[in-house]
């Protein structure tokens, strides 16, 4: 059922207007059955009801209000207290109502028509304004119709919340449970509905006064609910129980938990009110803001820690929303609309020409008592002293390590490190640190000077008190606020002084194994602070820090060692830029052998995949930063790889890291790495493992990375030592190509095999390649909506609609050009069919992206050089032969002579562009000389193009070796890169011979 509407809409789009009555009958039947099924407790359990409500939300997005105007009223009626349904049914209806409201609110603006620019109707930019205006009006009408249930929702909130607050005295626990669940569901529905409420320009004459009164009543109700539920929730410390808890205490815990859900839902609704209707919530800001801030400041850390994470998220989110709301900022000029309006109001303002689309008024509210009270409350919070207390609470209660984390550090260091690593990811916002850190950054953005002064003063005081955990929390806060401390064109924090006096000595300290966890945590934090402020260090400080942290990879404390490995990964690559040497890079190379030795030793200590991945990425970064400078220790590095390969087993992360290490080893040190015995013991088994597509999911997880390593191996190999090993891998490549998997890489691998081993490699696959190239380029010569575009996909394993992407099409033409360059006759026989279709599409004025056109014309240049009569043969039976040949060649000349800004700014790109232009000129001259028709139609244009090119060549004094090096990539771009293999030499010889 959840897919019913998706399937129905897909089928509808394919009919293109046929059978509309039959289709509408189906839609009407589904609409009539869904609500009754959803509310039928006897036939539908709760799990199925969730899917039915999702289907209902899909219908709301598509059919409300035009085809189903009573949907929301029906659901709110089923959820109301006047309904004769059970509490379970009412709850289902309320939850389905919330999903429907959310679906309506987030419904995308759909422009009419389909197939823009792809063979369908031609899009006229002049119509865009009118289409957006109609779409905005439709959305506004849907919002207005949805808001018809506002009063019913408000009544539900008031009735259910009051019953829940008094049920304990006169009703059963079941009745109380039902009412509080309903109250929370009603509040969540209102949270979705509030952004759709139109309160106009501050509640002027253009808005129904009853709407204004209802919104004000809602604000009062929310404040009352927050006050009632806030008093019901006990201090978190009292909620902890033993395993022998009694039934009475279990009931109390349930009451606290459910009451907390209502509190959180109400606080979230208040946050939404601040964002969308700040004027109407303004009178209640002082009370609610004071209550939430005092909770953070006054609760002891253990009580704060035991609070539900969603409660902390809601609390800090509300305070942050109030601080960010420009309507409550008394220091900002009132010249323009204040921030806080809904998202759709921007679109409405753009389309309808409204001077102010914000829901909070036009800024002329200096005399409004509620707004003045809200601004006063915010100003008091941000005043000197108050903001200091709040910052201290955030650092001491949200950012500080808690006792259970200290215990985890001692007993499970890898788990502690992985937890800390996850907390640094924005997607893992399920910790107190994320809540406190987000609010601290909001405060910092609003009051930068006061917050930075407060943090620095707090850090100075804590350092004097010698409290290691508090000091670690302060350092974490300074790390979080790095941009404000040393960025934005100012230096509030003197990092050099901090590094000399505190950070440097911490990094050089050799802590004993039995040192307190707090001291070890402080050292690990110092490493992470250095990583965050790495761009603020001068060369001398960088060298000291790199050496000290490289030594700490061997620290006795495993968390500290892993933090050091991650930091070295960052520092090693920080100053690797182009071919320029730097003092920092010299320091990296000076201590890289030490760091590598400690990193490989750390790998033997790591047990978890994630920690081993971090360590191997450190090895990979060190290899990339050093290149040939590590050649004296290549043997020692290679000897470490077999044991890591044995540990990998079926671990995708470890295999990925080994691929990265080998990639960098081979790229940076050239054929010496490939020919090393210990490297080969890992390299070829790893390639075989990653490219074995017969294993389920292997192609999805590791094939692309495996092909990249394979390609790097080919580039760096010498046939005198590697011919046998490379030839043994050819059957696997044939299977991958036949399966059409990752063609942008597999074709490139085949190309370099052909360079190294000769035409036999390609000849055996020529029938498959010819068919594959046609399929890969089908997005060019077939319409995207045509079902013929995918005909025959079943004959090639792994072929799907992704095969016709632009990337694969470009890869196909690049492969065709390369094969025709290497083996002209064989290349023409393979790519002729695909090129015929592509050139015909160009002649038919098919719209294509510029990169695709460039690759087609580059391939056409090679094809015309080999077969000058190719265009005559393509259009031999076409009545418009002359026009199409002329159009193609003129397009060819126009494309090859147009130079982008990127090419203009790069000397090497200019050389490559000149080579392409010269090749095009020779190919076109060949076609003109061999084809009278081409000469008659475009001879003059080709001659003019060739003459201009000759003039450029005579004035530029281009060097042949420089051109060849730019074209074949025989020169490396980063200092420390090692030599390439035979493929570069052979490519260079081929270009020189031409």
Tab-separated table of N, CA and C in Angstrom, residues 5 121 197 277 296 379 516 574 630 634 665 670 708 723 734 738 777 818 864 946 971:
chain	number	residue	atom	x	y	z
A	5	UNK	N	0.320	4.871	-4.477
A	5	UNK	CA	0.196	6.132	-5.199
A	5	UNK	C	1.369	6.360	-6.137
A	121	UNK	N	8.641	19.306	-25.410
A	121	UNK	CA	8.364	20.715	-25.688
A	121	UNK	C	9.600	21.557	-25.431
A	197	UNK	N	0.402	28.884	8.250
A	197	UNK	CA	-0.561	29.901	8.679
A	197	UNK	C	-0.129	31.254	8.130
A	277	UNK	N	6.187	32.696	13.352
A	277	UNK	CA	5.275	33.744	13.857
A	277	UNK	C	5.889	34.392	15.102
A	296	UNK	N	19.548	24.664	32.024
A	296	UNK	CA	20.915	24.349	31.629
A	296	UNK	C	21.930	24.850	32.649
A	379	UNK	N	18.338	40.374	25.236
A	379	UNK	CA	19.438	41.255	25.630
A	379	UNK	C	19.976	40.885	27.013
A	516	UNK	N	46.683	9.073	35.057
A	516	UNK	CA	45.229	9.251	35.131
A	516	UNK	C	44.614	9.458	33.751
A	574	UNK	N	49.011	18.700	4.276
A	574	UNK	CA	48.580	20.094	4.367
A	574	UNK	C	49.365	20.995	3.420
A	630	UNK	N	60.823	8.161	0.169
A	630	UNK	CA	60.691	6.963	0.980
A	630	UNK	C	61.284	5.728	0.302
A	634	UNK	N	61.399	1.507	1.194
A	634	UNK	CA	60.308	0.821	0.496
A	634	UNK	C	60.212	-0.638	0.917
A	665	UNK	N	51.558	4.178	-3.007
A	665	UNK	CA	52.890	3.607	-3.139
A	665	UNK	C	53.301	3.493	-4.600
A	670	UNK	N	56.591	4.532	-8.464
A	670	UNK	CA	56.756	3.955	-9.782
A	670	UNK	C	56.978	2.462	-9.791
A	708	UNK	N	40.809	1.157	-10.395
A	708	UNK	CA	41.740	2.285	-10.319
A	708	UNK	C	43.151	1.795	-9.954
A	723	UNK	N	55.251	-8.660	-17.583
A	723	UNK	CA	54.393	-9.133	-18.667
A	723	UNK	C	53.534	-10.320	-18.221
A	734	UNK	N	38.238	-9.250	-19.261
A	734	UNK	CA	37.261	-9.588	-20.290
A	734	UNK	C	35.885	-9.828	-19.678
A	738	UNK	N	32.590	-7.611	-20.565
A	738	UNK	CA	31.379	-8.267	-21.048
A	738	UNK	C	30.180	-7.959	-20.166
A	777	UNK	N	26.594	4.716	-25.667
A	777	UNK	CA	26.289	6.015	-26.271
A	777	UNK	C	24.826	6.148	-26.668
A	818	UNK	N	41.389	6.459	-28.806
A	818	UNK	CA	42.686	5.878	-28.468
A	818	UNK	C	42.964	4.617	-29.289
A	864	UNK	N	38.157	10.495	-39.375
A	864	UNK	CA	38.321	11.111	-40.690
A	864	UNK	C	39.750	10.978	-41.197
A	946	UNK	N	42.650	26.157	-41.027
A	946	UNK	CA	44.012	25.630	-41.093
A	946	UNK	C	45.041	26.750	-41.190
A	971	UNK	N	54.813	13.567	-17.594
A	971	UNK	CA	55.402	14.349	-16.516
A	971	UNK	C	54.456	14.354	-15.331
